[in-house]
CSV table of C-alpha atoms and ligand atoms in Angstrom, one decimal:
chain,number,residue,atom,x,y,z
A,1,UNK,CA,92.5,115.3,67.1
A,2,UNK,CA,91.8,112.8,64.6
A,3,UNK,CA,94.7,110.1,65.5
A,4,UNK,CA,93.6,109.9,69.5
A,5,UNK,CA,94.6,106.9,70.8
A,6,UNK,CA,91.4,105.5,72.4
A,7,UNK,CA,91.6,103.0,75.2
A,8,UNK,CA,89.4,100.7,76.4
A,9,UNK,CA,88.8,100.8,80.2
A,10,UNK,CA,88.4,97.3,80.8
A,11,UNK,CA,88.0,97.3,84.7
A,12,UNK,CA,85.9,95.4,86.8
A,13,UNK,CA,84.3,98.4,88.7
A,14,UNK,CA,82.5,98.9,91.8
A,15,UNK,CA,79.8,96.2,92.1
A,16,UNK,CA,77.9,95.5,94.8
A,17,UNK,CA,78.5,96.0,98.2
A,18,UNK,CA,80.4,99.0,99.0
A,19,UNK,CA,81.7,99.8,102.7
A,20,UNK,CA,79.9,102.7,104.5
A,21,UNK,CA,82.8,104.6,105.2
A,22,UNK,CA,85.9,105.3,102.2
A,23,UNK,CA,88.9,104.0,104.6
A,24,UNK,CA,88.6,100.4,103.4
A,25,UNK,CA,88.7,101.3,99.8
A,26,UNK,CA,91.4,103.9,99.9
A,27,UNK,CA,93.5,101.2,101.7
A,28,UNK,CA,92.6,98.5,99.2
A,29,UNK,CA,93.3,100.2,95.9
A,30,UNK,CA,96.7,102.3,97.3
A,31,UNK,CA,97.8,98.7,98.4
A,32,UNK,CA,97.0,96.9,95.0
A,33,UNK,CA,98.3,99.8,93.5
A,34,UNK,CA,101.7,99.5,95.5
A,35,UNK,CA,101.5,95.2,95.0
A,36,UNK,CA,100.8,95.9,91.0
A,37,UNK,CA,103.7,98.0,90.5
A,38,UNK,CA,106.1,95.8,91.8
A,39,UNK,CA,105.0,93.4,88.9
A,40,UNK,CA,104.0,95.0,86.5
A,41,UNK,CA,106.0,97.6,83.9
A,42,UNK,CA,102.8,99.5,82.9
A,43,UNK,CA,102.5,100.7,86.3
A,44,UNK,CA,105.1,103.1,87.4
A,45,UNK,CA,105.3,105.3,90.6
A,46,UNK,CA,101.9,104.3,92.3
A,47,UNK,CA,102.4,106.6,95.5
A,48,UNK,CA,102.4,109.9,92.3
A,49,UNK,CA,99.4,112.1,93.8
A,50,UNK,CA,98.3,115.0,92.1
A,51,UNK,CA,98.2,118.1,94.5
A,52,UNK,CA,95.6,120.8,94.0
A,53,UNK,CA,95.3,124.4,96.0
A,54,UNK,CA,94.1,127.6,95.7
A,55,UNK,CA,96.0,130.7,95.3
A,56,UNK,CA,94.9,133.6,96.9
A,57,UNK,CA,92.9,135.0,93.8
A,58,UNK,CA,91.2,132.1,94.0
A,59,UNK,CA,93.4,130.2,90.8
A,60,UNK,CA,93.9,126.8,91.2
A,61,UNK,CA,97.3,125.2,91.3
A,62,UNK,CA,98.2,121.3,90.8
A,63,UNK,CA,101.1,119.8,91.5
A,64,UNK,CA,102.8,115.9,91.4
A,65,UNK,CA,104.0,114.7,94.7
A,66,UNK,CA,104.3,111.3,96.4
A,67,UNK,CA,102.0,110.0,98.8
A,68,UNK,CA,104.2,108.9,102.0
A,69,UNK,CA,101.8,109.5,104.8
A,70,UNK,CA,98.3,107.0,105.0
A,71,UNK,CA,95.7,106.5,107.4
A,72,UNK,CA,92.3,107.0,108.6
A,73,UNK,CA,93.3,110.8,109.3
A,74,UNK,CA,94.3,111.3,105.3
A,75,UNK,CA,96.6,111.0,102.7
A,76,UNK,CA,99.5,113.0,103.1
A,77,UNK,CA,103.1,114.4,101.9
A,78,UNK,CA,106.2,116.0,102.8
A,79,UNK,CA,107.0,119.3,100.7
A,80,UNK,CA,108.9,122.4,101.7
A,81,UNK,CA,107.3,125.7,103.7
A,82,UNK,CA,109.5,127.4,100.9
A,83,UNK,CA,107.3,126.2,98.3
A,84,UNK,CA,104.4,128.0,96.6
A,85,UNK,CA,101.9,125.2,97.8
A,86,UNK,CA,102.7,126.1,101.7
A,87,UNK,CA,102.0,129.8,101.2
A,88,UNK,CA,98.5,128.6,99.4
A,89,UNK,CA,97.7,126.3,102.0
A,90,UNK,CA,98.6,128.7,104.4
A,91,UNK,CA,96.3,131.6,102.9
A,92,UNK,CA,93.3,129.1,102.1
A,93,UNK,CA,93.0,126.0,104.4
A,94,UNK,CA,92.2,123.9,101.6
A,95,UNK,CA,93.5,121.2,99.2
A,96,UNK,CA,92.2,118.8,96.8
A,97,UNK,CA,94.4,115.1,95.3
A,98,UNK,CA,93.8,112.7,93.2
A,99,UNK,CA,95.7,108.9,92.7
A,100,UNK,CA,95.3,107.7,89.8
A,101,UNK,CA,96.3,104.5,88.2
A,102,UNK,CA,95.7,104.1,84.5
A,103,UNK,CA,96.6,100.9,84.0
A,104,UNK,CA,94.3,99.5,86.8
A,105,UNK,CA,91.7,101.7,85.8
A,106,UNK,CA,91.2,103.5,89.0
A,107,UNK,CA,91.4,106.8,90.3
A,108,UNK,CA,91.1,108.3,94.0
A,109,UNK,CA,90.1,111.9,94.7
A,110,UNK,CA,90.1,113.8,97.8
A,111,UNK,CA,89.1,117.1,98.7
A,112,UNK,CA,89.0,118.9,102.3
A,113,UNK,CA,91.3,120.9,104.4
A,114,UNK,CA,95.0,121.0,105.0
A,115,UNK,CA,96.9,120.0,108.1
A,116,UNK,CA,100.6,119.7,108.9
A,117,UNK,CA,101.3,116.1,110.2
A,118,UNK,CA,102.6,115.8,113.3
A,119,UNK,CA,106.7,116.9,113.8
A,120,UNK,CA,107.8,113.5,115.1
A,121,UNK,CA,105.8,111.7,112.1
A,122,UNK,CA,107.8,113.6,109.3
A,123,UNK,CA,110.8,113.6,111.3
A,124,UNK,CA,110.7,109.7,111.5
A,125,UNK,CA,110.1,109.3,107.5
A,126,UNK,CA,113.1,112.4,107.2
A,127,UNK,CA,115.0,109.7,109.8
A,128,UNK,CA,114.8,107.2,106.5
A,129,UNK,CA,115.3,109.4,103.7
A,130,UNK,CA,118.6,108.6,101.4
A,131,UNK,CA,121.8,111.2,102.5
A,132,UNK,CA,121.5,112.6,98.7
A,133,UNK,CA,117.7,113.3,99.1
A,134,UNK,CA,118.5,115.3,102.8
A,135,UNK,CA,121.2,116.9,101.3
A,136,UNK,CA,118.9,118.2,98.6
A,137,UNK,CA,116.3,119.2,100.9
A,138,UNK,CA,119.2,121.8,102.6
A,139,UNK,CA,120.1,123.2,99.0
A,140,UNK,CA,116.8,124.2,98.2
A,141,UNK,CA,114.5,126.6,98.7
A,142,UNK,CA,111.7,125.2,96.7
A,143,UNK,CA,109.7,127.2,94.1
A,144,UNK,CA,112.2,130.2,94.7
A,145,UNK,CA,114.6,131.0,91.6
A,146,UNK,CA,118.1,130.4,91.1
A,147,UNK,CA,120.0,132.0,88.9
A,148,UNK,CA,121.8,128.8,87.1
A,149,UNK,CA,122.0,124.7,87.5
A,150,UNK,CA,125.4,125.1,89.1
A,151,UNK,CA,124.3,127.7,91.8
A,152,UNK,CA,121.8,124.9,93.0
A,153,UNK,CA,124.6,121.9,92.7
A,154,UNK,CA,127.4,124.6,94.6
A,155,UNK,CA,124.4,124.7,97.4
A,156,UNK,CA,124.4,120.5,97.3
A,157,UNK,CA,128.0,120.4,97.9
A,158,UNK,CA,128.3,123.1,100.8
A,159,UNK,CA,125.5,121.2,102.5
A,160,UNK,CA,127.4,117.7,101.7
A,161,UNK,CA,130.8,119.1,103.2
A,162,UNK,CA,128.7,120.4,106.2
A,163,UNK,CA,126.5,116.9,106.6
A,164,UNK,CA,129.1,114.5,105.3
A,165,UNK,CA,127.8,111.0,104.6
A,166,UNK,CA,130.6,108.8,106.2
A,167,UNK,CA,131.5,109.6,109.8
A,168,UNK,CA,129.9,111.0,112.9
A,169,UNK,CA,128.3,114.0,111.1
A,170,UNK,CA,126.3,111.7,109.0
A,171,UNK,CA,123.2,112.3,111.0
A,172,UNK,CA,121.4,114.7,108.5
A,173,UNK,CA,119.3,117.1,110.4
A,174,UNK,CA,115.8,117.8,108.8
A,175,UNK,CA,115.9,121.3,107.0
A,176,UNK,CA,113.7,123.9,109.1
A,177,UNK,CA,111.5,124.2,106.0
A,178,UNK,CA,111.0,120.2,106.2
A,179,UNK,CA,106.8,119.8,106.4
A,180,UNK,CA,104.4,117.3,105.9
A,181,UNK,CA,100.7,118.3,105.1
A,182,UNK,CA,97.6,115.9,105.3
A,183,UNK,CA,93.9,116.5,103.8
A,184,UNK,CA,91.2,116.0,106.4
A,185,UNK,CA,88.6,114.7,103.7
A,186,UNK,CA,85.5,116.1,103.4
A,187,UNK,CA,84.9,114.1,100.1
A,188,UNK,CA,86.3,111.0,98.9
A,189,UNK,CA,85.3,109.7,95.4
A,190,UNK,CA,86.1,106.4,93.6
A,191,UNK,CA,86.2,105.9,90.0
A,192,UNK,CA,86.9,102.4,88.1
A,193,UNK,CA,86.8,102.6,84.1
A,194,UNK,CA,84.5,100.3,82.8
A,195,UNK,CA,83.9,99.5,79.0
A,196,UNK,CA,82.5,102.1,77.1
A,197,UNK,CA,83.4,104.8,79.0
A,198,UNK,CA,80.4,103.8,80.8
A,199,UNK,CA,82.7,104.0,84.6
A,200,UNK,CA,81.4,103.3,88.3
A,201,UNK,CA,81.9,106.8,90.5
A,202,UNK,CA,81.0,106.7,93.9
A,203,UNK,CA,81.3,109.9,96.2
A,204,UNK,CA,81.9,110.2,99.9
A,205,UNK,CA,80.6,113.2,101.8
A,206,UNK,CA,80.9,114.0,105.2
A,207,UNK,CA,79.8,117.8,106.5
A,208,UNK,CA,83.1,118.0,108.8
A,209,UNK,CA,86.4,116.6,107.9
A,210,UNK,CA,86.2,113.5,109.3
A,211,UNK,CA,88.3,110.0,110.0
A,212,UNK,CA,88.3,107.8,107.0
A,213,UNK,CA,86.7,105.1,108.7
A,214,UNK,CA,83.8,107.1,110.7
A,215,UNK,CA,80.6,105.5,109.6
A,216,UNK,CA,78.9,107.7,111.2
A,217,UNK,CA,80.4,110.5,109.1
A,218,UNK,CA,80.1,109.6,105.6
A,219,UNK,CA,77.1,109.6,103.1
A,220,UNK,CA,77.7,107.4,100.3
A,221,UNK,CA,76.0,108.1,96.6
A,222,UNK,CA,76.6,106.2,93.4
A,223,UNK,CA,77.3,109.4,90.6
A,224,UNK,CA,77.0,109.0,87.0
A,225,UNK,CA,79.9,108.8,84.9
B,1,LIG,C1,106.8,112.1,90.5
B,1,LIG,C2,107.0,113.3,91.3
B,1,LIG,C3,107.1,113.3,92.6
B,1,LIG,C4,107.2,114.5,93.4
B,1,LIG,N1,107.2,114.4,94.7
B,1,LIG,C5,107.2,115.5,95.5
B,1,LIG,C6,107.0,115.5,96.9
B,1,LIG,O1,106.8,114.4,97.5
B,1,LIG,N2,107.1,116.7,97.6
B,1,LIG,C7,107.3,117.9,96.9
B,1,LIG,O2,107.3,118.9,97.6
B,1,LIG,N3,107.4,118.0,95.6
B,1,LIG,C8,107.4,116.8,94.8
B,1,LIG,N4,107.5,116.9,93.5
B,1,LIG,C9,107.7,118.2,92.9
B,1,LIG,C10,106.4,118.9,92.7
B,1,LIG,O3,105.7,118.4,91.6
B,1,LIG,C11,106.6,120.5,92.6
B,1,LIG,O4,107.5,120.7,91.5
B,1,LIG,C12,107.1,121.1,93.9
B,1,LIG,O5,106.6,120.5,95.0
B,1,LIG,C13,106.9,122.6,93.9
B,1,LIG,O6,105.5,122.8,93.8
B,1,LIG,P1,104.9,124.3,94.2
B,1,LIG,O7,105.8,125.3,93.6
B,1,LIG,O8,103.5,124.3,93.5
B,1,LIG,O9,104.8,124.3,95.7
B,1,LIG,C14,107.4,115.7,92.7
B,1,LIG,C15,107.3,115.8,91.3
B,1,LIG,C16,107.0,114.6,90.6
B,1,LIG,C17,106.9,114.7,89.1
């Protein structure tokens, strides 16, 4: 690995005063992340969350999805129960994610357990989904195989004649499969890349899953890099 590409992490870190409980952060950086990427071209897709679980052998499995769910209760998703991260979740209880954000030099992890957001939450974000994106959700049953491209696009276009996008019938139903999962933290770290690799980390613990903003629940410690 002779011609790596080194960067340098030129952030400003995490300097003084940090807030007793992670909620104010999380909010902070997800929002700068969100402002950034609306001006800035090195900064694509800042709601991309990598999704970790645990298989029932006990392998890990990470996944990309978008954060679309945020609050003091956890960051969350919406996925599919088809999909190979619901049966995990549903055999383990646990997940892990991480935001991160190269070119701001800051990352989010999260660890903790799993829990499936409330029906009229994810129904309200499925209420504001694009027709092609619901009609998508209906053709597939995620992480199961199909045999070929076309079979997938044949299941778009049954679902499109059944939910068509002009008329009365435009009102998509969500699929039965449609889910949304949140991680009820039990650790929340922050990292900002400083020069010389030499980055801030500081790690939230709390010995229950607890509310972001519970300063009651959270020990704070500074780790080294
Ligand atoms: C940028 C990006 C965003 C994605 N967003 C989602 C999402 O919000 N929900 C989802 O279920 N899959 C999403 N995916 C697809 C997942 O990465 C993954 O392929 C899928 O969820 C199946 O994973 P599983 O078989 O481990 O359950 C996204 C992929 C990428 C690259």
């Amino acid at each position: 690995m002779e011609d790596v590409q080194r960067y340098d992490y030129a952030g400003t870190g995490l300097e003084g005063e940090v807030p007793s409980a992670p909620w104010e952060l999380v909010d902070a950086w997800v929002s700068e992340a969100r402002a950034a990427a609306r001006t800035r071209e090195d900064l694509y897709e800042p709601s991309a969350m990598a999704v970790a679980t645990v298989d029932a052998e006990g392998v890990p499995n990470v996944r990309t999805v978008l954060l679309r769910f945020l609050d003091a209760r956890g960051p969350g998703y919406v996925s599919s129960r088809h999909s190979a991260k619901a049966a995990e979740i549903g055999a383990t209880g646990v997940m892990a994610a991480t935001l991160t954000w190269s070119p701001l030099f800051r990352a989010i992890r999260f660890r903790g357990r799993a829990q499936e957001i409330e029906p009229q939450i994810v129904q309200a974000y499925w209420d504001n989904r694009p027709w092609g994106s619901k009609i998508s959700a209906w053709a597939s049953q995620q992480s199961h195989p199909v045999a070929s491209r076309g079979e997938l696009e044949a299941a778009a276009e049954r679902f499109a004649q059944q939910y068509p996008e002009e008329g009365r019938e435009s009102a998509v139903p969500a699929p039965p499969d449609w889910v949304g999962y949140r991680i009820r933290c039990t650790e929340v770290e922050f990292w900002a890349g400083r020069p010389d690799r030499l980055h801030d980390r500081i790690r939230y613990r709390a010995a229950e899953p607890a509310l972001l903003d519970d300063a009651r629940a959270w020990e704070r410690v500074r780790l080294q890099p």
